[in-house]
Structure formats: structure tokens, C-alpha cells
Coordinates of N, CA and C in Angstrom, one line a residue:
M1 N -24.0 10.0 -34.8 CA -23.7 8.9 -35.7 C -23.5 7.6 -34.9
T2 N -24.2 6.5 -35.4 CA -24.1 5.3 -34.6 C -22.9 4.5 -35.2
A3 N -22.1 3.9 -34.2 CA -20.9 3.1 -34.6 C -21.4 1.9 -35.4
P4 N -20.6 1.5 -36.4 CA -21.0 0.3 -37.1 C -20.8 -1.0 -36.3
E5 N -21.6 -2.0 -36.7 CA -21.5 -3.2 -35.9 C -20.1 -3.8 -35.8
G6 N -19.7 -4.2 -34.7 CA -18.4 -4.8 -34.5 C -17.3 -3.8 -34.1
R7 N -17.7 -2.5 -34.0 CA -16.7 -1.5 -33.6 C -16.8 -1.3 -32.1
G8 N -15.8 -1.9 -31.4 CA -15.8 -1.9 -30.0 C -15.0 -0.7 -29.4
I9 N -14.7 -0.8 -28.1 CA -14.0 0.3 -27.4 C -12.7 0.5 -28.0
A10 N -11.9 -0.5 -28.3 CA -10.6 -0.4 -28.8 C -10.6 0.4 -30.1
D11 N -11.6 0.1 -31.0 CA -11.6 0.9 -32.3 C -12.0 2.3 -32.0
C12 N -12.9 2.6 -31.1 CA -13.3 3.9 -30.8 C -12.1 4.7 -30.3
D13 N -11.3 4.1 -29.5 CA -10.1 4.7 -28.9 C -9.1 5.2 -30.0
L14 N -9.2 4.5 -31.2 CA -8.3 4.9 -32.3 C -8.6 6.2 -32.9
A15 N -9.8 6.7 -32.6 CA -10.2 8.0 -33.2 C -9.6 9.2 -32.4
G16 N -9.0 8.9 -31.2 CA -8.4 10.0 -30.4 C -7.1 10.5 -31.0
P17 N -6.6 11.6 -30.4 CA -5.4 12.2 -30.9 C -4.2 11.2 -30.7
A18 N -3.3 11.2 -31.7 CA -2.2 10.4 -31.7 C -1.2 11.0 -30.7
P19 N -0.5 10.1 -29.9 CA 0.5 10.7 -28.9 C 1.7 11.2 -29.6
E20 N 2.4 12.0 -29.0 CA 3.7 12.5 -29.5 C 4.7 11.4 -29.2
S21 N 4.8 10.4 -30.1 CA 5.6 9.3 -29.8 C 7.1 9.4 -30.2
G22 N 7.4 10.3 -31.2 CA 8.8 10.4 -31.6 C 9.6 11.1 -30.5
I23 N 10.8 10.5 -30.3 CA 11.8 11.1 -29.4 C 12.1 12.5 -29.7
D24 N 12.4 12.7 -31.0 CA 12.6 14.1 -31.5 C 11.3 14.7 -32.0
S25 N 10.8 15.7 -31.3 CA 9.5 16.2 -31.6 C 9.6 17.0 -32.9
G26 N 10.8 17.3 -33.4 CA 10.9 18.0 -34.7 C 10.9 17.0 -35.9
A27 N 10.9 15.7 -35.6 CA 10.9 14.7 -36.7 C 9.7 13.9 -36.7
F28 N 9.4 13.3 -37.9 CA 8.3 12.4 -38.0 C 8.9 11.1 -38.5
R29 N 8.8 10.0 -37.7 CA 9.4 8.7 -38.1 C 8.4 7.7 -38.6
I30 N 8.7 7.2 -39.7 CA 7.9 6.1 -40.4 C 8.6 4.8 -40.2
L31 N 7.9 3.8 -39.7 CA 8.5 2.5 -39.4 C 7.7 1.5 -40.3
H32 N 8.4 0.8 -41.2 CA 7.8 -0.3 -42.0 C 8.1 -1.6 -41.3
V33 N 7.1 -2.5 -41.2 CA 7.3 -3.8 -40.5 C 6.8 -4.9 -41.3
S34 N 7.7 -6.0 -41.4 CA 7.3 -7.3 -42.0 C 7.8 -8.4 -41.1
T35 N 8.0 -9.5 -41.7 CA 8.5 -10.7 -40.8 C 10.0 -10.7 -40.6
G36 N 10.7 -11.0 -41.7 CA 12.2 -11.1 -41.6 C 13.0 -9.9 -41.8
N37 N 12.3 -8.8 -42.3 CA 13.0 -7.5 -42.6 C 14.1 -7.8 -43.6
V38 N 13.8 -8.6 -44.6 CA 14.8 -8.8 -45.7 C 14.1 -8.7 -47.0
C39 N 12.7 -8.7 -47.1 CA 12.0 -8.6 -48.3 C 11.0 -7.4 -48.4
R40 N 9.9 -7.6 -47.8 CA 8.8 -6.6 -48.0 C 9.1 -5.3 -47.3
S41 N 9.5 -5.3 -46.0 CA 9.8 -4.0 -45.3 C 11.0 -3.3 -45.9
P42 N 12.1 -4.0 -46.3 CA 13.2 -3.2 -47.0 C 12.7 -2.6 -48.3
I43 N 11.9 -3.3 -49.1 CA 11.4 -2.7 -50.3 C 10.6 -1.5 -50.0
T44 N 9.7 -1.6 -49.0 CA 8.8 -0.5 -48.7 C 9.6 0.7 -48.1
E45 N 10.6 0.4 -47.3 CA 11.4 1.5 -46.7 C 12.2 2.3 -47.8
R46 N 12.8 1.5 -48.7 CA 13.6 2.2 -49.7 C 12.8 2.9 -50.8
L47 N 11.6 2.3 -51.1 CA 10.7 3.0 -52.0 C 10.1 4.2 -51.4
T48 N 9.9 4.2 -50.1 CA 9.4 5.4 -49.4 C 10.4 6.5 -49.5
R49 N 11.6 6.2 -49.2 CA 12.7 7.2 -49.2 C 12.9 7.7 -50.6
H50 N 12.8 6.8 -51.6 CA 13.0 7.3 -53.0 C 11.9 8.2 -53.4
A51 N 10.6 7.9 -53.0 CA 9.5 8.8 -53.4 C 9.6 10.1 -52.7
L52 N 10.0 10.1 -51.4 CA 10.1 11.3 -50.6 C 11.2 12.2 -51.2
A53 N 12.3 11.6 -51.6 CA 13.4 12.3 -52.2 C 12.9 13.0 -53.5
H54 N 12.1 12.4 -54.3 CA 11.6 13.0 -55.5 C 10.7 14.1 -55.3
R55 N 10.0 14.1 -54.2 CA 9.1 15.2 -53.9 C 9.7 16.3 -53.1
L56 N 10.6 15.9 -52.1 CA 11.1 16.9 -51.2 C 12.6 17.3 -51.5
G57 N 13.2 16.5 -52.3 CA 14.7 16.7 -52.5 C 15.4 16.0 -51.4
D58 N 15.3 16.5 -50.1 CA 16.0 15.9 -49.0 C 14.9 15.6 -47.9
P59 N 14.4 14.4 -47.8 CA 13.4 14.1 -46.8 C 13.8 14.4 -45.4
A60 N 15.1 14.3 -45.0 CA 15.5 14.6 -43.7 C 15.4 16.1 -43.4
A61 N 15.6 16.9 -44.4 CA 15.4 18.3 -44.2 C 14.0 18.7 -43.9
G62 N 13.0 17.9 -44.4 CA 11.6 18.1 -44.1 C 11.2 17.4 -42.7
G63 N 12.2 16.7 -42.1 CA 11.9 16.1 -40.8 C 11.3 14.7 -40.9
L64 N 11.4 14.1 -42.0 CA 10.9 12.7 -42.2 C 12.0 11.7 -42.2
V65 N 11.8 10.7 -41.3 CA 12.8 9.6 -41.2 C 12.1 8.3 -41.4
V66 N 12.7 7.5 -42.3 CA 12.1 6.2 -42.7 C 12.9 5.1 -42.3
E67 N 12.4 4.1 -41.6 CA 13.1 2.9 -41.1 C 12.3 1.7 -41.3
S68 N 12.9 0.5 -41.0 CA 12.1 -0.7 -41.1 C 12.7 -1.7 -40.0
A69 N 11.9 -2.8 -39.8 CA 12.3 -3.8 -38.8 C 11.4 -5.0 -39.1
G70 N 11.7 -6.2 -38.5 CA 10.9 -7.4 -38.7 C 10.5 -8.0 -37.4
T71 N 9.3 -8.6 -37.4 CA 8.8 -9.2 -36.1 C 9.6 -10.4 -35.8
W72 N 10.2 -11.1 -36.8 CA 11.2 -12.1 -36.6 C 12.4 -11.7 -37.4
G73 N 12.8 -10.5 -37.2 CA 13.9 -9.9 -38.0 C 15.2 -10.7 -38.0
H74 N 15.8 -10.8 -39.2 CA 17.1 -11.4 -39.3 C 18.2 -10.3 -39.0
E75 N 18.5 -10.1 -37.7 CA 19.3 -9.0 -37.3 C 20.7 -9.1 -38.0
G76 N 21.0 -8.0 -38.6 CA 22.3 -7.9 -39.3 C 22.4 -8.5 -40.7
A77 N 21.3 -9.1 -41.2 CA 21.2 -9.8 -42.5 C 21.1 -8.8 -43.6
P78 N 21.6 -9.1 -44.8 CA 21.5 -8.2 -45.9 C 20.0 -8.4 -46.5
M79 N 19.7 -7.5 -47.3 CA 18.4 -7.6 -48.0 C 18.4 -8.8 -49.0
E80 N 17.3 -9.5 -49.1 CA 17.2 -10.6 -50.1 C 17.6 -10.1 -51.5
A81 N 18.3 -10.9 -52.2 CA 18.8 -10.5 -53.5 C 17.7 -10.1 -54.5
H82 N 16.6 -10.8 -54.5 CA 15.6 -10.4 -55.5 C 14.9 -9.1 -55.0
A83 N 14.9 -8.8 -53.7 CA 14.3 -7.5 -53.3 C 15.2 -6.4 -53.7
A84 N 16.5 -6.6 -53.6 CA 17.5 -5.6 -54.1 C 17.3 -5.3 -55.6
T85 N 17.1 -6.4 -56.3 CA 17.0 -6.2 -57.8 C 15.7 -5.4 -58.1
V86 N 14.6 -5.7 -57.4 CA 13.4 -5.0 -57.6 C 13.5 -3.5 -57.3
L87 N 14.2 -3.2 -56.2 CA 14.4 -1.8 -55.9 C 15.2 -1.1 -57.0
A88 N 16.2 -1.7 -57.4 CA 17.1 -1.1 -58.5 C 16.2 -0.9 -59.7
D89 N 15.4 -1.9 -60.1 CA 14.5 -1.8 -61.3 C 13.6 -0.6 -61.1
L90 N 13.1 -0.3 -59.9 CA 12.2 0.8 -59.7 C 12.9 2.1 -59.4
G91 N 14.2 2.1 -59.5 CA 15.0 3.4 -59.4 C 15.4 3.7 -58.0
A92 N 15.1 2.8 -57.0 CA 15.5 3.1 -55.6 C 16.9 2.4 -55.3
D93 N 17.5 2.9 -54.2 CA 18.8 2.4 -53.8 C 18.8 1.3 -52.7
P94 N 19.2 0.1 -53.0 CA 19.2 -1.0 -52.0 C 20.4 -1.0 -51.2
A95 N 21.4 -0.2 -51.5 CA 22.8 -0.3 -50.9 C 22.7 -0.1 -49.4
G96 N 23.6 -0.9 -48.7 CA 23.8 -0.6 -47.3 C 22.7 -1.1 -46.3
F97 N 21.7 -1.8 -46.8 CA 20.7 -2.2 -45.9 C 21.1 -3.3 -45.0
V98 N 20.7 -3.2 -43.7 CA 21.0 -4.2 -42.7 C 19.7 -4.5 -42.0
G99 N 19.3 -5.8 -41.9 CA 18.1 -6.2 -41.2 C 18.1 -6.0 -39.7
R100 N 16.9 -5.7 -39.2 CA 16.7 -5.5 -37.7 C 15.6 -6.3 -37.2
E101 N 15.7 -6.7 -36.0 CA 14.6 -7.3 -35.2 C 13.8 -6.2 -34.6
L102 N 12.4 -6.2 -34.7 CA 11.6 -5.2 -34.1 C 11.7 -5.2 -32.6
L103 N 12.1 -4.0 -32.1 CA 12.2 -3.8 -30.6 C 11.2 -2.8 -30.1
D104 N 11.0 -2.8 -28.8 CA 10.1 -1.8 -28.2 C 10.5 -0.3 -28.6
E105 N 11.8 -0.1 -28.6 CA 12.3 1.3 -28.9 C 11.9 1.8 -30.3
H106 N 11.8 0.8 -31.2 CA 11.4 1.2 -32.6 C 10.0 1.7 -32.6
V107 N 9.1 1.0 -31.9 CA 7.7 1.3 -31.8 C 7.5 2.6 -31.0
I108 N 8.2 2.7 -30.0 CA 8.1 3.9 -29.1 C 8.3 5.2 -29.8
R109 N 9.4 5.2 -30.7 CA 9.7 6.4 -31.3 C 9.1 6.7 -32.7
A110 N 8.3 5.7 -33.2 CA 7.7 5.8 -34.5 C 6.4 6.6 -34.4
D111 N 6.2 7.5 -35.3 CA 5.0 8.3 -35.4 C 4.0 7.6 -36.3
L112 N 4.4 6.8 -37.2 CA 3.5 6.0 -38.1 C 4.2 4.6 -38.3
V113 N 3.5 3.6 -38.0 CA 3.9 2.2 -38.3 C 3.1 1.6 -39.4
L114 N 3.7 1.2 -40.5 CA 3.0 0.6 -41.6 C 3.5 -0.9 -41.8
T115 N 2.6 -1.8 -41.7 CA 2.9 -3.2 -41.7 C 2.5 -3.9 -43.0
A116 N 3.1 -5.0 -43.3 CA 2.8 -5.7 -44.5 C 1.4 -6.4 -44.4
T117 N 1.1 -7.0 -43.2 CA -0.1 -7.7 -43.0 C -0.8 -7.3 -41.7
R118 N -2.0 -7.9 -41.6 CA -2.8 -7.6 -40.4 C -2.2 -8.3 -39.2
D119 N -1.6 -9.5 -39.4 CA -0.9 -10.2 -38.3 C 0.3 -9.3 -37.8
H120 N 1.0 -8.7 -38.7 CA 2.1 -7.8 -38.2 C 1.6 -6.6 -37.4
R121 N 0.5 -6.1 -37.9 CA -0.2 -5.0 -37.2 C -0.6 -5.4 -35.8
A122 N -1.2 -6.6 -35.7 CA -1.6 -7.1 -34.3 C -0.4 -7.2 -33.4
Q123 N 0.7 -7.7 -34.0 CA 2.0 -7.9 -33.2 C 2.5 -6.6 -32.7
V124 N 2.5 -5.6 -33.6 CA 3.0 -4.3 -33.1 C 2.1 -3.7 -32.1
I125 N 0.8 -3.8 -32.3 CA -0.1 -3.2 -31.3 C 0.0 -3.9 -29.9
S126 N 0.3 -5.2 -30.0 CA 0.4 -6.0 -28.7 C 1.6 -5.6 -27.9
M127 N 2.5 -4.9 -28.5 CA 3.7 -4.4 -27.8 C 3.4 -3.2 -26.9
G128 N 2.2 -2.6 -27.0 CA 1.8 -1.5 -26.2 C 2.2 -0.2 -26.8
H129 N 2.6 0.7 -25.9 CA 3.1 2.0 -26.2 C 2.1 2.9 -27.1
S130 N 0.8 2.6 -26.8 CA -0.3 3.3 -27.6 C -0.1 3.1 -29.1
A131 N 0.5 2.0 -29.5 CA 0.8 1.7 -30.9 C -0.5 1.6 -31.8
G132 N -1.6 1.3 -31.2 CA -2.8 1.1 -32.0 C -3.2 2.4 -32.6
L133 N -2.9 3.5 -32.0 CA -3.2 4.8 -32.6 C -2.5 5.2 -33.8
R134 N -1.4 4.5 -34.1 CA -0.5 4.9 -35.2 C 0.0 3.8 -36.0
T135 N -0.7 2.6 -35.9 CA -0.2 1.4 -36.6 C -1.3 0.9 -37.6
F136 N -0.9 0.8 -38.9 CA -1.9 0.3 -39.9 C -1.1 -0.6 -40.8
T137 N -1.9 -1.5 -41.5 CA -1.2 -2.1 -42.7 C -1.0 -1.0 -43.7
L138 N 0.0 -1.3 -44.6 CA 0.3 -0.3 -45.7 C -1.0 -0.1 -46.5
K139 N -1.6 -1.1 -46.9 CA -2.8 -1.0 -47.8 C -4.0 -0.4 -47.1
E140 N -4.1 -0.7 -45.8 CA -5.2 -0.1 -45.0 C -5.0 1.4 -44.9
F141 N -3.7 1.9 -44.7 CA -3.4 3.3 -44.6 C -3.7 4.0 -45.9
T142 N -3.3 3.3 -47.0 CA -3.6 3.9 -48.4 C -5.1 4.1 -48.6
R143 N -5.9 3.1 -48.2 CA -7.3 3.2 -48.4 C -7.9 4.3 -47.6
L144 N -7.4 4.5 -46.3 CA -7.9 5.6 -45.5 C -7.5 6.9 -46.0
V145 N -6.2 7.0 -46.4 CA -5.7 8.3 -46.9 C -6.4 8.8 -48.1
R146 N -6.8 7.9 -49.0 CA -7.6 8.2 -50.2 C -8.9 8.9 -49.9
A147 N -9.4 8.6 -48.6 CA -10.7 9.2 -48.2 C -10.6 10.5 -47.5
I148 N -9.4 11.0 -47.3 CA -9.1 12.2 -46.5 C -9.0 13.4 -47.5
D149 N -9.7 14.4 -47.2 CA -9.6 15.6 -48.0 C -8.3 16.4 -47.7
P150 N -7.4 16.5 -48.7 CA -6.1 17.1 -48.4 C -6.3 18.6 -47.9
A151 N -7.4 19.2 -48.2 CA -7.6 20.6 -47.8 C -7.8 20.7 -46.3
T152 N -8.1 19.5 -45.6 CA -8.2 19.5 -44.2 C -6.9 19.4 -43.4
L153 N -5.8 19.2 -44.2 CA -4.5 19.0 -43.6 C -3.7 20.3 -43.6
P154 N -2.7 20.4 -42.7 CA -1.9 21.6 -42.8 C -1.1 21.7 -44.1
D155 N -1.0 22.9 -44.6 CA -0.2 23.2 -45.8 C 1.2 22.8 -45.5
P156 N 1.9 22.1 -46.4 CA 3.3 21.7 -46.2 C 4.3 22.8 -46.3
E157 N 3.8 24.0 -46.8 CA 4.7 25.2 -46.9 C 4.2 26.2 -45.9
P158 N 5.1 26.9 -45.2 CA 6.5 27.0 -45.5 C 7.3 25.8 -45.0
A159 N 8.5 25.7 -45.2 CA 9.4 24.6 -44.8 C 9.2 24.3 -43.3
G160 N 9.2 23.1 -42.9 CA 9.1 22.8 -41.5 C 7.7 22.3 -41.1
T161 N 6.7 22.5 -42.0 CA 5.4 22.1 -41.6 C 5.0 20.7 -42.2
V162 N 5.9 20.1 -42.9 CA 5.6 18.7 -43.4 C 5.3 17.8 -42.2
V163 N 6.1 17.9 -41.1 CA 5.9 17.1 -39.9 C 4.5 17.3 -39.3
D164 N 4.0 18.5 -39.3 CA 2.7 18.8 -38.7 C 1.6 18.2 -39.7
R165 N 1.9 18.3 -41.0 CA 0.9 17.7 -41.9 C 0.9 16.1 -41.7
A166 N 2.0 15.5 -41.6 CA 2.1 14.1 -41.4 C 1.4 13.6 -40.2
R167 N 1.6 14.3 -39.1 CA 0.9 14.0 -37.8 C -0.6 14.1 -37.9
A168 N -1.0 15.2 -38.6 CA -2.5 15.4 -38.8 C -3.0 14.3 -39.7
L169 N -2.3 13.8 -40.7 CA -2.7 12.7 -41.5 C -3.0 11.4 -40.7
V170 N -2.1 11.1 -39.8 CA -2.2 9.9 -39.0 C -3.4 10.0 -38.1
R171 N -3.7 11.2 -37.5 CA -4.9 11.4 -36.7 C -6.1 11.2 -37.5
A172 N -6.1 11.8 -38.7 CA -7.3 11.7 -39.6 C -7.6 10.2 -40.0
A173 N -6.5 9.5 -40.3 CA -6.7 8.1 -40.7 C -7.2 7.3 -39.6
A174 N -6.7 7.5 -38.4 CA -7.1 6.8 -37.2 C -8.6 7.0 -36.9
A175 N -9.0 8.2 -37.2 CA -10.4 8.6 -36.9 C -11.4 7.9 -37.9
L176 N -10.9 7.6 -39.1 CA -11.7 6.9 -40.1 C -11.8 5.4 -39.9
R177 N -10.7 4.8 -39.3 CA -10.7 3.4 -39.2 C -11.9 2.9 -38.3
G178 N -12.5 1.9 -38.7 CA -13.8 1.4 -38.1 C -15.0 1.9 -38.8
W179 N -14.9 3.0 -39.6 CA -16.0 3.5 -40.4 C -15.8 3.1 -41.8
L180 N -14.5 3.1 -42.3 CA -14.2 2.8 -43.7 C -13.5 1.5 -43.7
L181 N -14.3 0.4 -43.9 CA -13.8 -0.9 -43.8 C -13.3 -1.5 -45.1
A182 N -12.4 -2.4 -45.0 CA -11.8 -3.1 -46.2 C -12.9 -3.9 -46.9
P183 N -12.8 -4.0 -48.3 CA -13.8 -4.8 -49.0 C -13.6 -6.3 -48.7
S184 N -12.4 -6.7 -48.3 CA -12.2 -8.1 -48.0 C -11.0 -8.1 -47.1
A185 N -10.8 -9.3 -46.4 CA -9.6 -9.4 -45.5 C -8.3 -9.3 -46.3
E186 N -8.3 -9.9 -47.5 CA -7.1 -9.9 -48.3 C -6.7 -8.5 -48.8
A187 N -7.7 -7.6 -48.8 CA -7.4 -6.3 -49.4 C -6.3 -5.5 -48.7
D188 N -6.1 -5.8 -47.4 CA -5.1 -5.1 -46.6 C -3.8 -5.8 -46.5
E189 N -3.6 -6.8 -47.3 CA -2.4 -7.7 -47.1 C -1.4 -7.5 -48.2
V190 N -0.1 -7.5 -47.9 CA 1.0 -7.7 -48.9 C 1.6 -9.0 -48.6
H191 N 1.5 -9.9 -49.6 CA 2.0 -11.3 -49.3 C 3.5 -11.4 -49.4
D192 N 4.0 -12.4 -48.7 CA 5.5 -12.6 -48.5 C 6.1 -13.2 -49.8
P193 N 7.0 -12.6 -50.4 CA 7.6 -13.2 -51.6 C 8.9 -14.1 -51.3
Y194 N 9.2 -14.2 -50.0 CA 10.4 -14.9 -49.7 C 10.5 -16.3 -50.3
G195 N 11.5 -16.6 -51.0 CA 11.7 -17.9 -51.6 C 11.0 -18.0 -53.0
A196 N 10.3 -17.0 -53.4 CA 9.6 -17.0 -54.7 C 10.5 -16.5 -55.8
P197 N 10.1 -16.8 -57.0 CA 10.9 -16.3 -58.2 C 10.9 -14.8 -58.3
I198 N 11.8 -14.3 -59.1 CA 11.9 -12.8 -59.3 C 10.6 -12.2 -59.8
T199 N 9.9 -13.0 -60.6 CA 8.6 -12.4 -61.2 C 7.6 -12.1 -60.1
F200 N 7.6 -12.9 -59.0 CA 6.7 -12.6 -57.9 C 7.2 -11.4 -57.1
F201 N 8.5 -11.4 -56.9 CA 9.1 -10.2 -56.2 C 8.7 -8.9 -57.0
R202 N 8.8 -9.0 -58.3 CA 8.5 -7.8 -59.1 C 7.0 -7.4 -58.9
S203 N 6.1 -8.4 -58.8 CA 4.7 -8.0 -58.7 C 4.4 -7.4 -57.3
I204 N 5.2 -7.9 -56.3 CA 5.0 -7.4 -54.9 C 5.6 -6.0 -54.9
G205 N 6.7 -5.8 -55.6 CA 7.3 -4.4 -55.6 C 6.4 -3.4 -56.2
D206 N 5.8 -3.8 -57.4 CA 4.8 -2.9 -58.0 C 3.6 -2.6 -57.1
E207 N 3.2 -3.7 -56.4 CA 2.0 -3.5 -55.5 C 2.3 -2.5 -54.4
I208 N 3.5 -2.7 -53.8 CA 4.0 -1.8 -52.7 C 4.1 -0.3 -53.3
N209 N 4.7 -0.2 -54.4 CA 5.0 1.1 -55.1 C 3.6 1.8 -55.3
Q210 N 2.6 1.1 -55.8 CA 1.3 1.7 -56.1 C 0.6 2.1 -54.8
A211 N 0.8 1.3 -53.7 CA 0.2 1.6 -52.4 C 0.8 2.9 -51.8
L212 N 2.1 3.0 -52.0 CA 2.9 4.1 -51.4 C 2.6 5.5 -52.0
D213 N 2.3 5.5 -53.3 CA 2.2 6.8 -54.0 C 1.2 7.7 -53.4
P214 N -0.1 7.3 -53.1 CA -1.0 8.2 -52.5 C -0.6 8.6 -51.1
V215 N 0.1 7.7 -50.4 CA 0.5 7.9 -49.0 C 1.6 9.0 -49.0
V216 N 2.6 8.9 -49.9 CA 3.6 9.9 -49.9 C 3.1 11.3 -50.4
T217 N 2.2 11.2 -51.3 CA 1.5 12.5 -51.8 C 0.8 13.2 -50.7
A218 N 0.0 12.4 -49.9 CA -0.7 12.9 -48.8 C 0.2 13.5 -47.7
L219 N 1.3 12.7 -47.4 CA 2.2 13.2 -46.4 C 2.9 14.5 -46.7
T220 N 3.3 14.6 -48.0 CA 4.1 15.8 -48.4 C 3.2 16.9 -49.0
G221 N 2.1 16.6 -49.5 CA 1.3 17.6 -50.3 C 1.8 17.8 -51.6
V222 N 2.8 17.0 -52.1 CA 3.4 17.1 -53.4 C 3.1 15.9 -54.2
P223 N 2.4 16.0 -55.4 CA 2.2 14.8 -56.2 C 3.4 14.3 -56.9
A224 N 3.3 13.0 -57.3 CA 4.5 12.5 -58.0 C 4.7 13.2 -59.3
R225 N 6.0 13.3 -59.7 CA 6.4 14.0 -60.9 C 6.0 13.2 -62.1
T226 N 5.4 13.8 -63.1 CA 5.1 13.1 -64.3 C 6.3 13.1 -65.2
R227 N 6.5 11.9 -65.9 CA 7.7 11.8 -66.8 C 7.3 12.2 -68.2

């Protein structure tokens, strides 16, 4: 198969096996990244935890750890009030959140980094640590995950194999990148609602929630519960 135009060496490298980046080889760490770590990445972190809890009961028991940080993170800051409201409206828990600035150690131990925008993705990859193999925008990862046949991933049962499935999913997504391109540059972006009215925050929350659903289903092998 011939590589598509514009697919250079760096893109080809992304198809290789993802490194064992997590410090604890028995865990799979998901890191959500935005700018200030007070709006988009807190929403994404807590919605991911909420969705995992609905599917697995206790995500930690399955070996999944979800965190977030910001490229210009407001270290120690609380979540923006509208972001907390949106989370509560969607059934997730905003309590106890504290903002963090993105550090090398966060990237080193992450098995999957999901960013709000392509600029955030570029900043994470520029930190090194083979981050390009496991860093995607959220919407990019959703698009790639939709193209992966779940039957090619390890079965999440028996207990303890969710981590193996998650790692296989990241490798499969990395292999597709460069072949399955976004329809437009904007398609992979989640825009910043900071300073916007609550209505815009709610639209961003819904956008993130919809993007996360196929990702969490693919990670766990468990579809969302129907009401």
C-alpha cells in the first residue's frame, strides 16, 4: 500500500507499537489536556470517569486511571463554575477538582493523551517521551476508534484484561492515523468556552460527551446503558 501524500516519516513512526509508558504496568492512564485545565480538560476528565463508572462499576478495579492537566495550567485553581454546572447537569461529579500545569512526568506515565485541540497535541508531542505514539485530539481519537473493528481487540473479560484492550486500542488508532484523515481542520477541535455564557459551555459539554461515548465503549467493550 502506498502512503498518502503528505505522510512523512513521523507519521509512519506512529504506526509502530506504543511504548509501555505507564509507571505501573498494571494500570492504563488516560490524560486529558487543554490550556488552563479549568474548563475543557476537567469536563472531559470527569465525564470519562463518569462513563467508565457506569460501564465498569469501579474504573480503578479495571486498572483505568483518568487525569487531566493544562499546557498553561492554573496550578491549584478550582474548576470554572460553568464547567462544574455542566458536569452536574450531565450527572458527573465536579467536586474536589484542582487544576494542574502539564509536566513531563504526566506525559511520561500516560498511556493515552487526549487533547482538546491540535495545538495542544503538538505541544504534548514536542515534550518528547515518544508521546506522538499515544497522543491524539479527543475528536481525532473518536474518529479513529469508530474505524476499528472491536473483534480485533482483546476481550475485556475476564477481569484484568481491560488494560490489555485499552493498550491494543491505542496501537490500532496510531496505525490508522495518516490513512484516515479528518474531513476538515476544525473537525478535530474542541473550542475553548472560557469566558463564554453557560449556553456555550453546555454545547461544549454535549460535544465532549458525544465524542467520549464511542471511546469509552471501545476501551471497555461495554456499550452505554440505555435508559
